[in-house]
mmCIF file of C-alpha atoms in Angstrom:
data_model
loop_
_atom_site.group_PDB
_atom_site.id
_atom_site.type_symbol
_atom_site.label_atom_id
_atom_site.label_comp_id
_atom_site.label_asym_id
_atom_site.label_seq_id
_atom_site.Cartn_x
_atom_site.Cartn_y
_atom_site.Cartn_z
ATOM 1 C CA UNK A 1 -15.163 82.424 -7.104
ATOM 2 C CA UNK A 2 -12.319 79.959 -7.121
ATOM 3 C CA UNK A 3 -12.544 76.487 -8.688
ATOM 4 C CA UNK A 4 -12.505 74.823 -5.207
ATOM 5 C CA UNK A 5 -15.381 77.001 -4.203
ATOM 6 C CA UNK A 6 -17.288 76.027 -7.280
ATOM 7 C CA UNK A 7 -16.860 72.372 -6.434
ATOM 8 C CA UNK A 8 -17.940 72.936 -2.845
ATOM 9 C CA UNK A 9 -20.986 74.808 -4.032
ATOM 10 C CA UNK A 10 -21.881 72.055 -6.536
ATOM 11 C CA UNK A 11 -21.666 69.344 -3.751
ATOM 12 C CA UNK A 12 -23.783 71.596 -1.474
ATOM 13 C CA UNK A 13 -26.558 71.874 -3.937
ATOM 14 C CA UNK A 14 -26.577 68.172 -4.790
ATOM 15 C CA UNK A 15 -26.305 67.105 -1.117
ATOM 16 C CA UNK A 16 -30.128 66.877 -0.532
ATOM 17 C CA UNK A 17 -30.503 64.423 -3.404
ATOM 18 C CA UNK A 18 -27.394 62.505 -2.423
ATOM 19 C CA UNK A 19 -28.578 62.222 1.147
ATOM 20 C CA UNK A 20 -32.031 61.146 -0.042
ATOM 21 C CA UNK A 21 -30.474 58.448 -2.281
ATOM 22 C CA UNK A 22 -28.276 57.242 0.507
ATOM 23 C CA UNK A 23 -31.069 56.916 3.104
ATOM 24 C CA UNK A 24 -33.761 55.563 0.848
ATOM 25 C CA UNK A 25 -31.866 53.595 -1.827
ATOM 26 C CA UNK A 26 -28.260 52.740 -1.091
ATOM 27 C CA UNK A 27 -28.624 51.726 2.609
ATOM 28 C CA UNK A 28 -31.838 49.664 1.930
ATOM 29 C CA UNK A 29 -30.123 47.992 -1.012
ATOM 30 C CA UNK A 30 -27.072 46.948 1.027
ATOM 31 C CA UNK A 31 -29.370 45.745 3.827
ATOM 32 C CA UNK A 32 -31.512 43.723 1.382
ATOM 33 C CA UNK A 33 -28.393 42.086 -0.093
ATOM 34 C CA UNK A 34 -27.277 41.179 3.350
ATOM 35 C CA UNK A 35 -30.706 39.760 4.352
ATOM 36 C CA UNK A 36 -30.842 37.677 1.115
ATOM 37 C CA UNK A 37 -28.152 35.419 2.568
ATOM 38 C CA UNK A 38 -29.935 34.985 5.904
ATOM 39 C CA UNK A 39 -33.121 33.463 7.249
ATOM 40 C CA UNK A 40 -34.284 36.446 9.328
ATOM 41 C CA UNK A 41 -38.048 36.524 10.052
ATOM 42 C CA UNK A 42 -38.417 40.296 10.911
ATOM 43 C CA UNK A 43 -38.849 39.498 14.593
ATOM 44 C CA UNK A 44 -35.843 37.347 15.828
ATOM 45 C CA UNK A 45 -32.590 39.146 16.770
ATOM 46 C CA UNK A 46 -30.753 36.163 15.348
ATOM 47 C CA UNK A 47 -29.564 36.265 11.732
ATOM 48 C CA UNK A 48 -28.611 32.738 10.551
ATOM 49 C CA UNK A 49 -26.615 32.883 7.408
ATOM 50 C CA UNK A 50 -27.861 30.369 4.701
ATOM 51 C CA UNK A 51 -25.579 31.304 1.847
ATOM 52 C CA UNK A 52 -27.303 30.880 -1.525
ATOM 53 C CA UNK A 53 -30.082 28.765 -0.024
ATOM 54 C CA UNK A 54 -32.706 31.541 -0.503
ATOM 55 C CA UNK A 55 -31.807 32.065 -4.142
ATOM 56 C CA UNK A 56 -31.985 28.344 -4.820
ATOM 57 C CA UNK A 57 -35.346 28.120 -3.096
ATOM 58 C CA UNK A 58 -36.657 31.143 -5.083
ATOM 59 C CA UNK A 59 -35.568 29.633 -8.398
ATOM 60 C CA UNK A 60 -37.367 26.344 -7.571
ATOM 61 C CA UNK A 61 -40.521 28.100 -6.275
ATOM 62 C CA UNK A 62 -43.552 27.942 -8.704
ATOM 63 C CA UNK A 63 -44.778 31.178 -7.254
ATOM 64 C CA UNK A 64 -41.592 33.031 -8.266
ATOM 65 C CA UNK A 65 -41.694 31.522 -11.758
ATOM 66 C CA UNK A 66 -45.267 32.554 -12.043
ATOM 67 C CA UNK A 67 -44.428 36.118 -11.035
ATOM 68 C CA UNK A 68 -41.757 36.170 -13.715
ATOM 69 C CA UNK A 69 -44.190 35.296 -16.487
ATOM 70 C CA UNK A 70 -47.063 37.426 -15.125
ATOM 71 C CA UNK A 71 -44.763 40.509 -15.414
ATOM 72 C CA UNK A 72 -44.313 39.957 -19.100
ATOM 73 C CA UNK A 73 -48.085 39.239 -19.593
ATOM 74 C CA UNK A 74 -48.735 42.636 -17.906
ATOM 75 C CA UNK A 75 -46.207 44.123 -20.303
ATOM 76 C CA UNK A 76 -47.943 42.618 -23.322
ATOM 77 C CA UNK A 77 -51.265 44.283 -22.193
ATOM 78 C CA UNK A 78 -49.990 47.494 -20.654
ATOM 79 C CA UNK A 79 -47.297 48.740 -23.065
ATOM 80 C CA UNK A 80 -49.412 48.634 -26.294
ATOM 81 C CA UNK A 81 -52.395 50.214 -24.487
ATOM 82 C CA UNK A 82 -50.472 53.049 -22.782
ATOM 83 C CA UNK A 83 -48.149 53.868 -25.818
ATOM 84 C CA UNK A 84 -51.170 53.856 -28.251
ATOM 85 C CA UNK A 85 -53.293 55.925 -25.927
ATOM 86 C CA UNK A 86 -50.484 58.402 -25.242
ATOM 87 C CA UNK A 87 -49.786 58.780 -28.951
ATOM 88 C CA UNK A 88 -53.441 59.346 -29.804
ATOM 89 C CA UNK A 89 -53.814 61.973 -26.968
ATOM 90 C CA UNK A 90 -50.639 63.764 -28.090
ATOM 91 C CA UNK A 91 -51.684 63.820 -31.723
ATOM 92 C CA UNK A 92 -55.101 65.117 -30.779
ATOM 93 C CA UNK A 93 -53.701 67.868 -28.440
ATOM 94 C CA UNK A 94 -51.011 68.830 -30.959
ATOM 95 C CA UNK A 95 -53.641 69.355 -33.681
ATOM 96 C CA UNK A 96 -55.649 71.828 -31.479
ATOM 97 C CA UNK A 97 -55.315 75.482 -32.567
ATOM 98 C CA UNK A 98 -55.322 76.783 -28.983
ATOM 99 C CA UNK A 99 -55.552 75.769 -25.292
ATOM 100 C CA UNK A 100 -53.165 72.904 -25.783
ATOM 101 C CA UNK A 101 -51.666 73.330 -22.196
ATOM 102 C CA UNK A 102 -55.093 73.237 -20.686
ATOM 103 C CA UNK A 103 -56.006 69.967 -22.270
ATOM 104 C CA UNK A 104 -52.576 68.464 -21.422
ATOM 105 C CA UNK A 105 -53.108 69.389 -17.728
ATOM 106 C CA UNK A 106 -56.552 67.729 -17.827
ATOM 107 C CA UNK A 107 -55.071 64.513 -19.253
ATOM 108 C CA UNK A 108 -52.216 64.642 -16.730
ATOM 109 C CA UNK A 109 -54.477 64.857 -13.698
ATOM 110 C CA UNK A 110 -55.105 60.954 -13.451
ATOM 111 C CA UNK A 111 -51.275 60.619 -12.981
ATOM 112 C CA UNK A 112 -51.686 62.503 -9.646
ATOM 113 C CA UNK A 113 -54.556 60.329 -8.469
ATOM 114 C CA UNK A 114 -53.900 57.844 -5.708
ATOM 115 C CA UNK A 115 -53.547 54.275 -6.908
ATOM 116 C CA UNK A 116 -55.352 53.082 -3.800
ATOM 117 C CA UNK A 117 -58.329 55.446 -4.384
ATOM 118 C CA UNK A 118 -58.549 54.531 -8.060
ATOM 119 C CA UNK A 119 -58.434 50.800 -7.316
ATOM 120 C CA UNK A 120 -61.145 51.101 -4.678
ATOM 121 C CA UNK A 121 -63.412 52.929 -7.067
ATOM 122 C CA UNK A 122 -62.876 50.328 -9.742
ATOM 123 C CA UNK A 123 -63.444 47.533 -7.218
ATOM 124 C CA UNK A 124 -66.722 49.095 -6.334
ATOM 125 C CA UNK A 125 -67.825 49.553 -9.957
ATOM 126 C CA UNK A 126 -66.952 45.931 -10.720
ATOM 127 C CA UNK A 127 -68.469 44.354 -7.600
ATOM 128 C CA UNK A 128 -71.286 41.890 -7.865
ATOM 129 C CA UNK A 129 -73.998 44.331 -6.604
ATOM 130 C CA UNK A 130 -72.733 47.373 -8.435
ATOM 131 C CA UNK A 131 -75.116 49.321 -10.738
ATOM 132 C CA UNK A 132 -73.122 48.215 -13.732
ATOM 133 C CA UNK A 133 -73.447 44.467 -12.971
ATOM 134 C CA UNK A 134 -77.159 44.831 -11.880
ATOM 135 C CA UNK A 135 -77.886 46.518 -15.206
ATOM 136 C CA UNK A 136 -75.997 43.781 -17.205
ATOM 137 C CA UNK A 137 -77.950 41.059 -15.362
ATOM 138 C CA UNK A 138 -81.270 42.777 -15.648
ATOM 139 C CA UNK A 139 -80.987 43.977 -19.234
ATOM 140 C CA UNK A 140 -78.810 41.371 -20.876
ATOM 141 C CA UNK A 141 -78.863 38.420 -18.499
ATOM 142 C CA UNK A 142 -75.113 38.682 -18.157
ATOM 143 C CA UNK A 143 -73.166 37.855 -15.012
ATOM 144 C CA UNK A 144 -69.533 38.781 -15.447
ATOM 145 C CA UNK A 145 -66.891 37.976 -12.854
ATOM 146 C CA UNK A 146 -64.614 40.784 -13.985
ATOM 147 C CA UNK A 147 -61.717 39.926 -11.640
ATOM 148 C CA UNK A 148 -62.363 36.158 -11.588
ATOM 149 C CA UNK A 149 -60.918 35.424 -15.011
ATOM 150 C CA UNK A 150 -57.162 35.432 -15.454
ATOM 151 C CA UNK A 151 -57.320 37.369 -18.858
ATOM 152 C CA UNK A 152 -59.886 39.946 -17.705
ATOM 153 C CA UNK A 153 -58.120 40.477 -14.387
ATOM 154 C CA UNK A 154 -54.851 41.124 -16.182
ATOM 155 C CA UNK A 155 -56.554 43.467 -18.650
ATOM 156 C CA UNK A 156 -58.491 45.466 -16.061
ATOM 157 C CA UNK A 157 -55.340 46.127 -13.961
ATOM 158 C CA UNK A 158 -53.432 47.027 -17.124
ATOM 159 C CA UNK A 159 -56.118 49.509 -18.236
ATOM 160 C CA UNK A 160 -56.275 51.155 -14.842
ATOM 161 C CA UNK A 161 -52.540 51.757 -14.757
ATOM 162 C CA UNK A 162 -52.534 52.820 -18.405
ATOM 163 C CA UNK A 163 -55.280 55.381 -17.676
ATOM 164 C CA UNK A 164 -53.056 56.688 -14.890
ATOM 165 C CA UNK A 165 -49.910 57.048 -17.093
ATOM 166 C CA UNK A 166 -51.379 58.098 -20.489
ATOM 167 C CA UNK A 167 -51.518 61.792 -19.577
ATOM 168 C CA UNK A 168 -47.964 61.743 -18.349
ATOM 169 C CA UNK A 169 -46.539 59.996 -21.377
ATOM 170 C CA UNK A 170 -48.575 62.207 -23.717
ATOM 171 C CA UNK A 171 -46.720 65.190 -22.374
ATOM 172 C CA UNK A 172 -43.471 63.611 -23.520
ATOM 173 C CA UNK A 173 -44.823 62.767 -26.910
ATOM 174 C CA UNK A 174 -46.455 66.104 -27.421
ATOM 175 C CA UNK A 175 -43.061 67.740 -26.733
ATOM 176 C CA UNK A 176 -41.578 65.419 -29.359
ATOM 177 C CA UNK A 177 -44.238 66.272 -31.898
ATOM 178 C CA UNK A 178 -43.592 69.960 -31.425
ATOM 179 C CA UNK A 179 -39.956 69.510 -31.978
ATOM 180 C CA UNK A 180 -40.539 68.176 -35.526
ATOM 181 C CA UNK A 181 -39.730 71.021 -38.066
ATOM 182 C CA UNK A 182 -42.726 72.138 -40.129
ATOM 183 C CA UNK A 183 -40.361 72.372 -43.087
ATOM 184 C CA UNK A 184 -40.205 68.540 -43.190
ATOM 185 C CA UNK A 185 -43.921 68.237 -43.561
ATOM 186 C CA UNK A 186 -44.009 70.992 -46.144
ATOM 187 C CA UNK A 187 -41.388 69.276 -48.194
ATOM 188 C CA UNK A 188 -43.265 65.973 -47.877
ATOM 189 C CA UNK A 189 -46.502 67.620 -49.001
ATOM 190 C CA UNK A 190 -44.706 68.812 -52.177
ATOM 191 C CA UNK A 191 -43.736 65.301 -52.857
ATOM 192 C CA UNK A 192 -47.335 64.058 -52.349
ATOM 193 C CA UNK A 193 -46.817 62.417 -48.930
ATOM 194 C CA UNK A 194 -49.880 62.987 -46.836
ATOM 195 C CA UNK A 195 -52.297 61.250 -44.492
ATOM 196 C CA UNK A 196 -51.156 57.864 -43.088
ATOM 197 C CA UNK A 197 -47.947 57.836 -45.306
ATOM 198 C CA UNK A 198 -46.869 61.082 -43.658
ATOM 199 C CA UNK A 199 -47.483 59.564 -40.184
ATOM 200 C CA UNK A 200 -45.596 56.310 -40.814
ATOM 201 C CA UNK A 201 -42.738 57.786 -42.840
ATOM 202 C CA UNK A 202 -42.196 61.164 -41.123
ATOM 203 C CA UNK A 203 -44.010 61.559 -37.780
ATOM 204 C CA UNK A 204 -43.247 58.192 -36.251
ATOM 205 C CA UNK A 205 -39.476 58.152 -37.240
ATOM 206 C CA UNK A 206 -39.059 61.813 -36.096
ATOM 207 C CA UNK A 207 -40.732 60.980 -32.895
ATOM 208 C CA UNK A 208 -38.178 58.243 -32.042
ATOM 209 C CA UNK A 209 -36.540 60.006 -29.033
ATOM 210 C CA UNK A 210 -39.870 60.603 -27.254
ATOM 211 C CA UNK A 211 -41.085 57.110 -28.234
ATOM 212 C CA UNK A 212 -37.835 55.608 -26.899
ATOM 213 C CA UNK A 213 -38.349 57.383 -23.500
ATOM 214 C CA UNK A 214 -42.020 56.335 -23.258
ATOM 215 C CA UNK A 215 -41.352 52.674 -24.140
ATOM 216 C CA UNK A 216 -38.510 52.362 -21.613
ATOM 217 C CA UNK A 217 -40.563 54.051 -18.887
ATOM 218 C CA UNK A 218 -43.744 52.019 -19.547
ATOM 219 C CA UNK A 219 -41.726 48.745 -19.636
ATOM 220 C CA UNK A 220 -40.174 49.721 -16.257
ATOM 221 C CA UNK A 221 -43.610 50.328 -14.765
ATOM 222 C CA UNK A 222 -44.703 46.694 -15.318
ATOM 223 C CA UNK A 223 -41.949 45.496 -13.001
ATOM 224 C CA UNK A 224 -43.278 47.614 -10.128
ATOM 225 C CA UNK A 225 -46.997 46.886 -10.139
ATOM 226 C CA UNK A 226 -48.323 46.346 -6.663
ATOM 227 C CA UNK A 227 -51.076 48.656 -5.449
ATOM 228 C CA UNK A 228 -53.702 47.839 -8.026
ATOM 229 C CA UNK A 229 -53.081 44.116 -7.800
ATOM 230 C CA UNK A 230 -53.048 44.073 -3.996
ATOM 231 C CA UNK A 231 -56.368 45.852 -3.698
ATOM 232 C CA UNK A 232 -58.249 44.214 -6.634
ATOM 233 C CA UNK A 233 -57.034 40.607 -6.863
ATOM 234 C CA UNK A 234 -54.453 39.927 -4.176
ATOM 235 C CA UNK A 235 -52.467 38.103 -6.971
ATOM 236 C CA UNK A 236 -55.376 35.978 -8.070
ATOM 237 C CA UNK A 237 -57.183 34.244 -9.617
ATOM 238 C CA UNK A 238 -54.746 31.268 -9.621
ATOM 239 C CA UNK A 239 -51.738 33.605 -9.383
ATOM 240 C CA UNK A 240 -52.743 35.185 -12.662
ATOM 241 C CA UNK A 241 -51.903 38.615 -11.394
ATOM 242 C CA UNK A 242 -49.174 37.645 -8.923
ATOM 243 C CA UNK A 243 -46.408 40.181 -9.789
ATOM 244 C CA UNK A 244 -42.850 40.313 -8.477
ATOM 245 C CA UNK A 245 -43.930 42.968 -5.915
ATOM 246 C CA UNK A 246 -46.828 40.823 -4.653
ATOM 247 C CA UNK A 247 -44.548 37.775 -4.262
ATOM 248 C CA UNK A 248 -41.987 39.855 -2.378
ATOM 249 C CA UNK A 249 -44.699 41.283 -0.079
ATOM 250 C CA UNK A 250 -46.264 37.871 0.569
ATOM 251 C CA UNK A 251 -42.970 36.249 1.491
ATOM 252 C CA UNK A 252 -41.371 39.061 3.458
ATOM 253 C CA UNK A 253 -44.383 40.510 5.291
ATOM 254 C CA UNK A 254 -47.175 37.917 5.220
ATOM 255 C CA UNK A 255 -45.014 34.871 5.810
ATOM 256 C CA UNK A 256 -42.351 36.898 7.785
ATOM 257 C CA UNK A 257 -39.476 35.431 5.708
ATOM 258 C CA UNK A 258 -37.542 38.587 5.079
ATOM 259 C CA UNK A 259 -34.339 36.813 3.952
ATOM 260 C CA UNK A 260 -36.258 34.904 1.308
ATOM 261 C CA UNK A 261 -38.186 37.987 0.279
ATOM 262 C CA UNK A 262 -34.971 39.908 -0.172
ATOM 263 C CA UNK A 263 -33.531 37.141 -2.374
ATOM 264 C CA UNK A 264 -36.673 37.366 -4.595
ATOM 265 C CA UNK A 265 -36.277 41.190 -4.712
ATOM 266 C CA UNK A 266 -32.733 40.891 -5.917
ATOM 267 C CA UNK A 267 -33.713 38.340 -8.570
ATOM 268 C CA UNK A 268 -36.502 40.675 -9.643
ATOM 269 C CA UNK A 269 -33.972 43.600 -9.955
ATOM 270 C CA UNK A 270 -31.708 41.454 -12.105
ATOM 271 C CA UNK A 271 -34.643 40.526 -14.415
ATOM 272 C CA UNK A 272 -35.775 44.165 -14.534
ATOM 273 C CA UNK A 273 -32.361 45.514 -15.529
ATOM 274 C CA UNK A 274 -31.822 42.706 -18.077
ATOM 275 C CA UNK A 275 -35.292 43.162 -19.615
ATOM 276 C CA UNK A 276 -34.893 47.003 -19.922
ATOM 277 C CA UNK A 277 -31.484 46.514 -21.501
ATOM 278 C CA UNK A 278 -32.891 44.176 -24.082
ATOM 279 C CA UNK A 279 -35.760 46.549 -24.892
ATOM 280 C CA UNK A 280 -33.309 49.482 -25.085
ATOM 281 C CA UNK A 281 -31.167 47.631 -27.611
ATOM 282 C CA UNK A 282 -34.167 46.640 -29.739
ATOM 283 C CA UNK A 283 -35.297 50.315 -29.746
ATOM 284 C CA UNK A 284 -31.792 51.537 -30.652
ATOM 285 C CA UNK A 285 -31.811 49.157 -33.668
ATOM 286 C CA UNK A 286 -35.080 50.536 -34.845
ATOM 287 C CA UNK A 287 -33.696 54.067 -34.400
ATOM 288 C CA UNK A 288 -30.558 53.260 -36.409
ATOM 289 C CA UNK A 289 -32.743 52.482 -39.391
ATOM 290 C CA UNK A 290 -33.763 56.201 -39.436
ATOM 291 C CA UNK A 291 -30.406 57.717 -38.650
ATOM 292 C CA UNK A 292 -30.801 58.110 -34.927
ATOM 293 C CA UNK A 293 -27.675 57.375 -32.870
#
């Protein structure tokens, strides 16, 4: 097969993904960037161009500023929970003498669960007349508004999403644990390094590539939270769970201001890329301390 035929075959095999990216990513991105400079309301055939007006309006909007901080609040809850949970699951599974794959599949199943279904179940469990709340009122005289407090609402949503992703991330970490040579542990044991010292000085540094991937992925998840918030809190109470995605949805589809919603989406994208870049650089500095490049 000639070199030209190799290139043609390569383009042929990659064409489904390229077509998918074009239809569902590149064209919508260009369309959103165009709409961000207009005042289109999703209905009118007229597109009045307003320049940077939508961006100025977004930067001055308290709701947008709230969404900015809420995202980092979710990150402060979600990332430690999901990373710690994933690490514990991976350590547990890796220590099993057999049936590791079976347990990993079991932990991975929540990742396949629908966010809508999970949120509806949790909403039912936490409702005022649920068996849980009736038991708390009857046995302990406790009336808890689980989703009515800003802190508990943030924590509940973070825990739901962490439960969904722990199994997925544990697969990555388990793969990283299995790649650590046993000779390293044997040499450490000869030097008297065991228990927690072995974990902090050997396992964690050697697990850096997998941890790097998990941290970047989990940080990225916090910028796309929508389903759980929409079903459980609608962004409340007092905008405590009003994420970027909720604010975009509210402006573009509830208030029919697609141009303004697109401007917020572009600002959210900039914040997302900037935040991931900073997190990546911090992780790379930590990796440099242990010889990772």
